[in-house]
GROMACS .gro file of C-alpha atoms in nm:
model
  470
    1MET     CA    1  10.624  10.441   1.386
    2ALA     CA    2  10.314  10.524   1.221
    3ALA     CA    3  10.298  10.189   1.011
    4GLU     CA    4  10.383   9.980   1.313
    5TRP     CA    5  10.106  10.133   1.490
    6ARG     CA    6   9.867  10.071   1.206
    7THR     CA    7   9.970   9.703   1.215
    8ARG     CA    8   9.935   9.671   1.592
    9VAL     CA    9   9.600   9.853   1.566
   10ALA     CA   10   9.463   9.590   1.284
   11ASP     CA   11   9.599   9.273   1.480
   12ALA     CA   12   9.437   9.407   1.796
   13LEU     CA   13   9.110   9.456   1.624
   14ALA     CA   14   9.123   9.096   1.471
   15ASN     CA   15   9.179   8.915   1.794
   16GLN     CA   16   8.817   8.857   1.919
   17ARG     CA   17   8.935   8.638   2.232
   18THR     CA   18   9.120   8.920   2.359
   19ARG     CA   19   8.895   9.182   2.300
   20ALA     CA   20   8.635   8.973   2.478
   21ASN     CA   21   8.861   8.925   2.785
   22ILE     CA   22   8.941   9.274   2.845
   23GLY     CA   23   8.584   9.386   2.776
   24ARG     CA   24   8.449   9.138   3.052
   25ALA     CA   25   8.745   9.251   3.287
   26LEU     CA   26   8.744   9.625   3.236
   27ASP     CA   27   8.345   9.642   3.274
   28GLY     CA   28   8.401   9.496   3.618
   29LEU     CA   29   8.654   9.751   3.724
   30VAL     CA   30   8.436  10.022   3.587
   31ALA     CA   31   8.139   9.915   3.791
   32LYS     CA   32   8.351   9.866   4.097
   33ARG     CA   33   8.515  10.203   4.090
   34ARG     CA   34   8.135  10.353   4.031
   35ALA     CA   35   8.027  10.180   4.355
   36ALA     CA   36   8.358  10.289   4.553
   37PHE     CA   37   8.246  10.642   4.506
   38PRO     CA   38   7.853  10.663   4.603
   39ASP     CA   39   7.893  11.028   4.697
   40ARG     CA   40   7.963  11.252   4.402
   41ASP     CA   41   8.025  11.559   4.636
   42GLU     CA   42   8.269  11.364   4.828
   43LEU     CA   43   8.431  11.220   4.508
   44GLU     CA   44   8.508  11.570   4.365
   45ARG     CA   45   8.640  11.706   4.707
   46LEU     CA   46   8.905  11.409   4.705
   47ARG     CA   47   8.984  11.488   4.345
   48ASP     CA   48   9.026  11.852   4.433
   49GLN     CA   49   9.251  11.738   4.714
   50GLY     CA   50   9.458  11.501   4.520
   51GLN     CA   51   9.491  11.758   4.230
   52ALA     CA   52   9.626  12.013   4.477
   53ILE     CA   53   9.884  11.779   4.658
   54ARG     CA   54  10.011  11.674   4.321
   55THR     CA   55  10.031  12.018   4.192
   56GLN     CA   56  10.215  12.141   4.471
   57ALA     CA   57  10.471  11.865   4.473
   58LEU     CA   58  10.556  11.942   4.110
   59ALA     CA   59  10.579  12.312   4.161
   60CYS     CA   60  10.810  12.236   4.463
   61LEU     CA   61  10.988  11.923   4.301
   62PRO     CA   62  11.385  12.040   4.351
   63ASP     CA   63  11.317  12.125   4.721
   64LEU     CA   64  11.103  11.805   4.790
   65LEU     CA   65  11.359  11.571   4.633
   66ALA     CA   66  11.652  11.737   4.819
   67ALA     CA   67  11.422  11.685   5.149
   68LEU     CA   68  11.357  11.329   5.056
   69GLU     CA   69  11.721  11.256   4.983
   70ARG     CA   70  11.822  11.411   5.322
   71ASN     CA   71  11.551  11.218   5.525
   72CYS     CA   72  11.586  10.897   5.341
   73THR     CA   73  11.973  10.914   5.421
   74ALA     CA   74  11.915  11.015   5.786
   75ASN     CA   75  11.686  10.702   5.806
   76GLY     CA   76  11.981  10.473   5.657
   77ILE     CA   77  11.815  10.448   5.291
   78ARG     CA   78  12.090  10.494   5.028
   79VAL     CA   79  11.958  10.732   4.766
   80HIS     CA   80  12.084  10.699   4.385
   81TRP     CA   81  12.022  10.945   4.145
   82ALA     CA   82  11.988  10.835   3.762
   83GLU     CA   83  11.944  11.089   3.488
   84THR     CA   84  11.876  10.799   3.211
   85CYS     CA   85  11.740  10.454   3.191
   86ASP     CA   86  12.120  10.332   3.145
   87GLN     CA   87  12.229  10.499   3.435
   88ALA     CA   88  11.946  10.340   3.648
   89ASN     CA   89  12.012   9.988   3.528
   90ARG     CA   90  12.389  10.024   3.603
   91ARG     CA   91  12.314  10.143   3.955
   92ILE     CA   92  12.090   9.849   4.005
   93SER     CA   93  12.337   9.602   3.860
   94ASP     CA   94  12.636   9.737   4.051
   95ILE     CA   95  12.411   9.672   4.375
   96LEU     CA   96  12.353   9.331   4.269
   97HIS     CA   97  12.711   9.261   4.149
   98ARG     CA   98  12.847   9.394   4.510
   99HIS     CA   99  12.632   9.141   4.702
  100GLU     CA  100  12.716   8.855   4.443
  101ALA     CA  101  12.336   8.837   4.371
  102ARG     CA  102  12.278   8.588   4.079
  103MET     CA  103  11.873   8.639   4.122
  104LEU     CA  104  11.649   8.962   4.156
  105ILE     CA  105  11.306   8.909   4.304
  106LYS     CA  106  11.074   9.175   4.180
  107GLY     CA  107  10.747   9.309   4.289
  108LYS     CA  108  10.532   9.506   4.044
  109SER     CA  109  10.711   9.817   3.895
  110MET     CA  110  10.625   9.989   3.583
  111VAL     CA  111  10.937  10.204   3.578
  112SER     CA  112  11.140   9.878   3.586
  113GLU     CA  113  10.957   9.801   3.260
  114GLU     CA  114  11.045  10.172   3.134
  115LEU     CA  115  11.415  10.081   3.236
  116GLY     CA  116  11.399   9.756   3.031
  117LEU     CA  117  11.561   9.609   3.342
  118ASN     CA  118  11.476   9.238   3.297
  119ALA     CA  119  11.666   9.205   2.973
  120PHE     CA  120  11.946   9.417   3.078
  121LEU     CA  121  12.001   9.206   3.396
  122GLU     CA  122  11.947   8.887   3.217
  123ALA     CA  123  12.222   8.975   2.953
  124GLN     CA  124  12.446   8.980   3.236
  125GLY     CA  125  12.364   8.646   3.362
  126ILE     CA  126  12.123   8.765   3.640
  127GLU     CA  127  11.787   8.563   3.679
  128VAL     CA  128  11.492   8.815   3.725
  129VAL     CA  129  11.175   8.658   3.882
  130GLU     CA  130  10.840   8.859   3.868
  131THR     CA  131  10.635   8.795   4.182
  132ASP     CA  132  10.332   8.975   4.086
  133LEU     CA  133  10.089   8.715   3.969
  134GLY     CA  134  10.009   8.920   3.661
  135GLU     CA  135  10.359   9.007   3.591
  136LEU     CA  136  10.492   8.641   3.628
  137ILE     CA  137  10.204   8.541   3.368
  138VAL     CA  138  10.334   8.803   3.099
  139GLN     CA  139  10.692   8.695   3.187
  140LEU     CA  140  10.634   8.359   3.102
  141ALA     CA  141  10.428   8.438   2.797
  142GLU     CA  142  10.730   8.683   2.704
  143GLU     CA  143  10.493   8.969   2.658
  144ARG     CA  144  10.490   9.306   2.812
  145PRO     CA  145  10.225   9.430   3.046
  146PHE     CA  146   9.894   9.466   2.896
  147HIS     CA  147   9.751   9.726   3.148
  148ILE     CA  148   9.920   9.939   3.429
  149LEU     CA  149   9.704   9.791   3.690
  150ALA     CA  150   9.654   9.439   3.578
  151PRO     CA  151   9.937   9.308   3.338
  152ALA     CA  152   9.767   8.988   3.221
  153ILE     CA  153   9.412   9.120   3.191
  154HIS     CA  154   9.389   8.993   2.825
  155LYS     CA  155   9.423   8.643   2.916
  156ASP     CA  156   9.148   8.399   3.049
  157ARG     CA  157   9.212   8.102   3.271
  158ARG     CA  158   9.234   7.862   2.991
  159GLN     CA  159   9.507   8.045   2.824
  160ILE     CA  160   9.691   8.089   3.159
  161ALA     CA  161   9.648   7.714   3.224
  162GLU     CA  162   9.791   7.646   2.886
  163LEU     CA  163  10.097   7.876   2.945
  164PHE     CA  164  10.164   7.725   3.286
  165LYS     CA  165  10.162   7.361   3.125
  166ALA     CA  166  10.396   7.462   2.853
  167ARG     CA  167  10.618   7.635   3.103
  168PHE     CA  168  10.585   7.349   3.377
  169PRO     CA  169  10.479   7.029   3.197
  170GLU     CA  170  10.550   6.820   3.500
  171LEU     CA  171  10.280   7.008   3.692
  172PRO     CA  172   9.917   6.875   3.678
  173TYR     CA  173   9.690   7.077   3.447
  174SER     CA  174   9.408   7.294   3.573
  175GLU     CA  175   9.196   7.564   3.461
  176ASP     CA  176   9.073   7.652   3.826
  177ALA     CA  177   9.179   8.004   3.920
  178GLU     CA  178   9.245   7.907   4.286
  179ALA     CA  179   9.445   7.599   4.186
  180LEU     CA  180   9.675   7.814   3.937
  181THR     CA  181   9.709   8.104   4.213
  182ALA     CA  182   9.846   7.816   4.439
  183THR     CA  183  10.083   7.679   4.182
  184ALA     CA  184  10.231   8.002   4.131
  185ARG     CA  185  10.262   8.071   4.491
  186ARG     CA  186  10.466   7.738   4.558
  187LEU     CA  187  10.680   7.820   4.266
  188LEU     CA  188  10.738   8.161   4.390
  189ARG     CA  189  10.805   8.066   4.746
  190GLU     CA  190  11.112   7.873   4.674
  191LYS     CA  191  11.241   8.181   4.489
  192PHE     CA  192  11.177   8.414   4.801
  193ARG     CA  193  11.369   8.166   5.013
  194GLY     CA  194  11.673   8.175   4.805
  195ALA     CA  195  11.667   8.561   4.710
  196VAL     CA  196  11.957   8.793   4.823
  197ALA     CA  197  11.805   9.104   4.663
  198GLY     CA  198  11.451   9.216   4.602
  199LEU     CA  199  11.303   9.506   4.366
  200THR     CA  200  10.994   9.701   4.387
  201GLY     CA  201  10.831  10.017   4.278
  202VAL     CA  202  10.713  10.302   4.480
  203ASN     CA  203  10.361  10.451   4.469
  204PHE     CA  204  10.458  10.756   4.684
  205ALA     CA  205  10.778  10.897   4.842
  206VAL     CA  206  10.721  11.103   5.124
  207ALA     CA  207  10.979  11.379   5.152
  208GLU     CA  208  10.894  11.492   5.536
  209THR     CA  209  10.994  11.146   5.665
  210GLY     CA  210  11.190  10.980   5.393
  211THR     CA  211  10.925  10.713   5.389
  212LEU     CA  212  10.833  10.487   5.065
  213ALA     CA  213  10.474  10.391   5.030
  214LEU     CA  214  10.390  10.060   4.848
  215VAL     CA  215  10.024   9.938   4.789
  216GLU     CA  216   9.960   9.579   4.683
  217ASN     CA  217   9.708   9.297   4.712
  218GLU     CA  218   9.921   8.986   4.695
  219GLY     CA  219  10.177   9.000   4.962
  220ASN     CA  220  10.449   8.957   4.709
  221GLY     CA  221  10.576   9.303   4.748
  222ARG     CA  222  10.593   9.278   5.113
  223MET     CA  223  10.816   8.965   5.071
  224CYS     CA  224  11.041   9.153   4.855
  225THR     CA  225  11.066   9.411   5.095
  226THR     CA  226  11.162   9.224   5.375
  227VAL     CA  227  11.263   8.850   5.310
  228PRO     CA  228  11.593   8.949   5.111
  229LYS     CA  229  11.916   9.086   5.240
  230VAL     CA  230  11.872   9.397   5.005
  231HIS     CA  231  11.581   9.587   4.909
  232ILE     CA  232  11.611   9.798   4.616
  233ALA     CA  233  11.319  10.040   4.535
  234VAL     CA  234  11.298  10.237   4.204
  235THR     CA  235  11.075  10.532   4.100
  236GLY     CA  236  11.042  10.827   3.891
  237ILE     CA  237  11.115  11.149   4.066
  238GLU     CA  238  10.774  11.278   4.052
  239LYS     CA  239  10.630  11.046   4.269
  240VAL     CA  240  10.745  11.249   4.579
  241ILE     CA  241  10.476  11.419   4.803
  242ALA     CA  242  10.558  11.679   5.066
  243ARG     CA  243  10.392  11.535   5.408
  244LEU     CA  244  10.277  11.204   5.536
  245ASP     CA  245   9.949  11.338   5.612
  246GLN     CA  246   9.875  11.397   5.236
  247LEU     CA  247   9.891  11.015   5.174
  248PRO     CA  248   9.545  10.891   5.301
  249THR     CA  249   9.383  11.128   5.045
  250LEU     CA  250   9.597  10.977   4.767
  251LEU     CA  251   9.565  10.627   4.891
  252THR     CA  252   9.187  10.655   4.900
  253LEU     CA  253   9.164  10.799   4.544
  254LEU     CA  254   9.447  10.537   4.413
  255THR     CA  255   9.293  10.223   4.569
  256ARG     CA  256   8.926  10.318   4.473
  257SER     CA  257   8.992  10.457   4.123
  258ALA     CA  258   9.192  10.133   4.047
  259THR     CA  259   9.010   9.834   4.173
  260GLY     CA  260   8.714   9.984   4.375
  261GLN     CA  261   8.865   9.871   4.707
  262PRO     CA  262   8.812  10.106   5.012
  263ILE     CA  263   9.201  10.014   5.078
  264THR     CA  264   9.442   9.744   4.929
  265THR     CA  265   9.538   9.438   5.151
  266TYR     CA  266   9.872   9.545   5.192
  267VAL     CA  267   9.991   9.920   5.263
  268ASN     CA  268  10.372   9.896   5.296
  269LEU     CA  269  10.555  10.186   5.452
  270VAL     CA  270  10.938  10.141   5.397
  271GLY     CA  271  11.111  10.374   5.632
  272ALA     CA  272  11.466  10.228   5.715
  273PRO     CA  273  11.678   9.924   5.688
  274ARG     CA  274  11.652   9.659   5.969
  275ARG     CA  275  11.772   9.793   6.310
  276THR     CA  276  11.941   9.634   6.590
  277GLY     CA  277  11.687   9.422   6.778
  278GLU     CA  278  11.432   9.398   6.486
  279LEU     CA  279  11.345   9.036   6.365
  280ASP     CA  280  11.307   9.097   6.015
  281GLY     CA  281  11.361   9.349   5.710
  282PRO     CA  282  11.651   9.413   5.466
  283GLN     CA  283  11.987   9.492   5.594
  284GLU     CA  284  12.017   9.759   5.298
  285VAL     CA  285  11.769   9.965   5.145
  286HIS     CA  286  11.847  10.136   4.816
  287LEU     CA  287  11.630  10.411   4.644
  288ILE     CA  288  11.684  10.466   4.260
  289LEU     CA  289  11.539  10.826   4.156
  290LEU     CA  290  11.475  10.813   3.803
  291ASP     CA  291  11.454  11.141   3.564
  292ASN     CA  292  11.462  11.022   3.200
  293GLY     CA  293  11.298  11.345   3.080
  294ARG     CA  294  11.064  11.420   3.397
  295SER     CA  295  11.282  11.721   3.473
  296ARG     CA  296  11.209  11.848   3.119
  297ILE     CA  297  10.844  11.786   3.140
  298CYS     CA  298  10.806  11.943   3.470
  299ALA     CA  299  10.969  12.264   3.327
  300ASP     CA  300  10.663  12.332   3.091
  301PRO     CA  301  10.354  12.461   3.292
  302GLU     CA  302  10.109  12.279   3.105
  303LEU     CA  303  10.286  11.964   3.008
  304ARG     CA  304  10.390  11.936   3.389
  305THR     CA  305  10.019  11.813   3.474
  306THR     CA  306  10.119  11.479   3.295
  307LEU     CA  307  10.316  11.394   3.596
  308ARG     CA  308  10.047  11.428   3.857
  309CYS     CA  309   9.960  11.087   3.747
  310ILE     CA  310   9.901  10.821   4.042
  311ARG     CA  311   9.917  10.519   3.789
  312CYS     CA  312   9.550  10.411   3.904
  313GLY     CA  313   9.460  10.284   3.550
  314ALA     CA  314   9.125  10.435   3.558
  315CYS     CA  315   9.181  10.649   3.223
  316LEU     CA  316   9.231  10.330   3.061
  317ASN     CA  317   8.950  10.127   3.194
  318HIS     CA  318   8.717  10.407   3.063
  319CYS     CA  319   8.871  10.490   2.733
  320PRO     CA  320   8.670  10.341   2.423
  321VAL     CA  321   8.974  10.316   2.216
  322TYR     CA  322   9.181  10.120   2.497
  323VAL     CA  323   8.880   9.887   2.543
  324ARG     CA  324   8.884   9.785   2.191
  325LEU     CA  325   9.240   9.753   2.137
  326GLY     CA  326   9.418   9.675   2.430
  327GLY     CA  327   9.757   9.762   2.604
  328HIS     CA  328   9.970   9.579   2.310
  329ALA     CA  329   9.843   9.771   2.040
  330TYR     CA  330  10.020  10.089   2.179
  331GLY     CA  331  10.344   9.902   2.149
  332THR     CA  332  10.489  10.113   2.459
  333VAL     CA  333  10.523  10.058   2.854
  334TYR     CA  334  10.247  10.310   2.908
  335PRO     CA  335   9.953  10.250   2.715
  336GLY     CA  336   9.596  10.422   2.712
  337PRO     CA  337   9.520  10.786   2.753
  338ILE     CA  338   9.807  10.848   2.991
  339GLY     CA  339  10.054  10.661   2.767
  340GLY     CA  340   9.934  10.899   2.482
  341ILE     CA  341  10.066  11.212   2.655
  342LEU     CA  342  10.325  11.046   2.852
  343GLU     CA  343  10.528  10.820   2.612
  344PRO     CA  344  10.560  11.106   2.347
  345GLN     CA  345  10.717  11.336   2.590
  346LEU     CA  346  10.959  11.064   2.716
  347GLN     CA  347  11.047  10.897   2.375
  348GLY     CA  348  10.983  11.187   2.152
  349LEU     CA  349  10.722  11.271   1.892
  350ALA     CA  350  10.920  11.103   1.620
  351ALA     CA  351  10.924  10.789   1.817
  352ALA     CA  352  10.609  10.773   1.989
  353GLY     CA  353  10.381  11.065   1.830
  354SER     CA  354  10.119  10.826   1.659
  355LEU     CA  355   9.987  10.767   2.022
  356VAL     CA  356   9.857  11.094   2.055
  357ASP     CA  357   9.608  11.005   1.766
  358ALA     CA  358   9.486  10.721   1.954
  359SER     CA  359   9.213  10.881   2.101
  360SER     CA  360   8.850  11.029   2.017
  361LEU     CA  361   8.886  11.311   2.247
  362CYS     CA  362   8.553  11.197   2.421
  363GLY     CA  363   8.690  11.326   2.752
  364ALA     CA  364   8.606  11.003   2.957
  365CYS     CA  365   8.965  10.998   3.080
  366ASP     CA  366   8.934  11.368   3.189
  367GLU     CA  367   8.596  11.305   3.379
  368ILE     CA  368   8.738  11.033   3.604
  369CYS     CA  369   9.087  11.102   3.652
  370PRO     CA  370   9.134  11.114   4.058
  371VAL     CA  371   9.386  11.402   4.023
  372ARG     CA  372   9.228  11.582   3.711
  373ILE     CA  373   9.482  11.553   3.453
  374PRO     CA  374   9.364  11.738   3.144
  375ILE     CA  375   9.448  11.453   2.917
  376PRO     CA  376   9.232  11.564   2.590
  377ARG     CA  377   9.370  11.912   2.620
  378LEU     CA  378   9.755  11.778   2.642
  379LEU     CA  379   9.661  11.545   2.352
  380ASN     CA  380   9.584  11.837   2.134
  381ARG     CA  381   9.902  12.037   2.250
  382LEU     CA  382  10.118  11.747   2.155
  383ARG     CA  383   9.953  11.723   1.822
  384ALA     CA  384  10.012  12.067   1.751
  385GLU     CA  385  10.375  12.035   1.877
  386GLY     CA  386  10.408  11.730   1.623
  387VAL     CA  387  10.331  11.940   1.317
  388GLY     CA  388  10.451  12.309   1.475
  389ALA     CA  389  10.811  12.311   1.347
  390GLY     CA  390  10.822  12.662   1.467
  391SER     CA  391  10.749  12.577   1.832
  392ASP     CA  392  10.982  12.681   2.114
  393SER     CA  393  10.901  12.422   2.352
  394GLN     CA  394  11.130  12.142   2.470
  395VAL     CA  395  10.897  11.833   2.369
  396PRO     CA  396  11.140  11.604   2.180
  397GLY     CA  397  11.071  11.575   1.802
  398ARG     CA  398  10.855  11.860   1.769
  399GLY     CA  399  10.773  11.935   1.412
  400SER     CA  400  10.865  11.576   1.319
  401ARG     CA  401  10.507  11.487   1.223
  402ARG     CA  402  10.477  11.779   0.987
  403ASP     CA  403  10.338  11.648   0.626
  404PRO     CA  404  10.395  11.861   0.350
  405ARG     CA  405  10.110  11.727   0.175
  406GLN     CA  406   9.871  11.812   0.441
  407THR     CA  407  10.030  12.170   0.467
  408ALA     CA  408   9.945  12.217   0.103
  409ILE     CA  409   9.602  12.080   0.154
  410TRP     CA  410   9.523  12.318   0.426
  411ARG     CA  411   9.656  12.614   0.258
  412LEU     CA  412   9.433  12.507  -0.047
  413TRP     CA  413   9.146  12.502   0.205
  414ALA     CA  414   9.220  12.854   0.346
  415TRP     CA  415   9.269  13.007   0.001
  416LEU     CA  416   8.951  12.854  -0.125
  417HIS     CA  417   8.736  12.985   0.191
  418ALA     CA  418   8.893  13.322   0.197
  419ASP     CA  419   8.686  13.405  -0.111
  420PRO     CA  420   8.302  13.372  -0.141
  421GLY     CA  421   8.320  13.342  -0.529
  422ARG     CA  422   8.611  13.073  -0.494
  423TYR     CA  423   8.395  12.885  -0.247
  424ARG     CA  424   8.049  12.902  -0.436
  425LEU     CA  425   8.242  12.780  -0.761
  426LEU     CA  426   8.399  12.494  -0.576
  427SER     CA  427   8.086  12.402  -0.389
  428SER     CA  428   7.877  12.369  -0.705
  429LEU     CA  429   8.156  12.175  -0.885
  430LEU     CA  430   8.160  11.924  -0.588
  431SER     CA  431   7.772  11.904  -0.592
  432ARG     CA  432   7.797  11.782  -0.933
  433THR     CA  433   8.056  11.544  -0.911
  434GLY     CA  434   7.947  11.368  -0.571
  435THR     CA  435   7.988  11.004  -0.721
  436LEU     CA  436   8.377  11.070  -0.762
  437ILE     CA  437   8.437  10.998  -0.384
  438PRO     CA  438   8.799  10.924  -0.287
  439ARG     CA  439   8.832  10.554  -0.216
  440LEU     CA  440   8.972  10.618   0.138
  441ILE     CA  441   8.651  10.807   0.240
  442ARG     CA  442   8.410  10.616   0.042
  443PRO     CA  443   8.320  10.396   0.341
  444TRP     CA  444   8.180  10.716   0.516
  445THR     CA  445   7.894  10.691   0.281
  446LYS     CA  446   7.782  10.343   0.376
  447SER     CA  447   7.547  10.465   0.638
  448ARG     CA  448   7.483  10.805   0.500
  449ARG     CA  449   7.417  10.972   0.164
  450PRO     CA  450   7.666  11.243   0.031
  451PRO     CA  451   7.516  11.592   0.009
  452ARG     CA  452   7.380  11.687  -0.332
  453LEU     CA  453   7.310  12.051  -0.314
  454ALA     CA  454   7.216  12.275  -0.581
  455PRO     CA  455   7.414  12.591  -0.594
  456LYS     CA  456   7.154  12.806  -0.431
  457GLY     CA  457   7.150  12.566  -0.138
  458LEU     CA  458   7.541  12.581  -0.109
  459HIS     CA  459   7.528  12.959  -0.129
  460ARG     CA  460   7.255  12.950   0.170
  461LEU     CA  461   7.483  12.722   0.375
  462ALA     CA  462   7.790  12.944   0.283
  463ARG     CA  463   7.607  13.286   0.404
  464GLU     CA  464   7.488  13.079   0.719
  465ALA     CA  465   7.856  12.985   0.787
  466GLY     CA  466   7.958  13.327   0.742
  467PHE     CA  467   8.178  13.290   0.419
  468THR     CA  468   7.975  13.549   0.244
  469ASP     CA  469   7.773  13.854   0.343
  470ASP     CA  470   7.550  13.893   0.014
   0.00000   0.00000   0.00000
């Protein structure tokens, strides 16, 4: 994982075109978010409310999930539980086969990316069509989403035009954004007409009423939930909230943090399948509730805060590391700061532990998170878990990143600094051999002069640092 991570980072840093594209796009999103919250006091009040709503939901998660299932079932929504990604994929596959569906139209869903659903269904001969424009672009490019919010944010108009021309050579070439969007709309409209089943994610599931809330800007989500005979909604178990009156606060935080909009173009509330006398809507609604390690995360009082996330993407937009690398460098479904704490807990530190180092710990993500997830603190916790073989936590792969060489170095450091005499002797020797700088840290001296202190100067620094009393 570490070697692959370094390779992806090097490739990302070398791709100047992509870096320029994401820099322009993310600068715009940051500016829009800032303008959407002109009143600082009001923003902090909303963040307090959002944190409290999500904290309460996670503290009462088993009870809320039971209430959600009970009320969804009473509404006519069929609820399916999936402990693993494989179970969720099989639940979805069974529903599609039962209705003889050979094609699935999809709204935007990060959980479906987590499942690897597209590849799973395509291996069974079922066509999967992404209907979100950004998701469609990355599907055509055979890539994974680049960003939680905007999957194709790394591509400019020319790249998208060239991709459409390669995939649809019979269509006229155009680099005009409106023309490209119209082309995608025409292609997708035929898919909508022939679809038996549609799949979407869920932004929030309201336990009190058994309601599924979905927000979007393109209308494709509404088409996926109303045109096909079958609607399948898939979500992680952490997306449940207690009451319907909590939804406005979370929607305000989500939409303004994500795109700077007061509200998205479409807010869809799915409460039941089509009833007698209604003219549209699916005949069946299925809700897939995915665990995939979330129960284990929720059991840890500190790591539980990871699950507050409402997937706004603001932490990515403000992260100096993500802005320079982009989503593909992470090699995971969830990139950026939230991916740095979520993926190691889902996959394990042995598989995704390198992501906890993909941070400068500057705290920008902490400052703007709408539900106050303490991401830097959790990154430090997971870094400690990675080397703490004696830990009794439930994080998979704890201790797997422990390096015997580093352990030996730190033990040597502790031994040297435990005795003032040893410390002074070493400092004196190092001050006289400053030119013998190891190759790996030599670039550090390009913009600064290495210290060359006389023994008395080193002794003074040691005394000021508290290593010696004389």
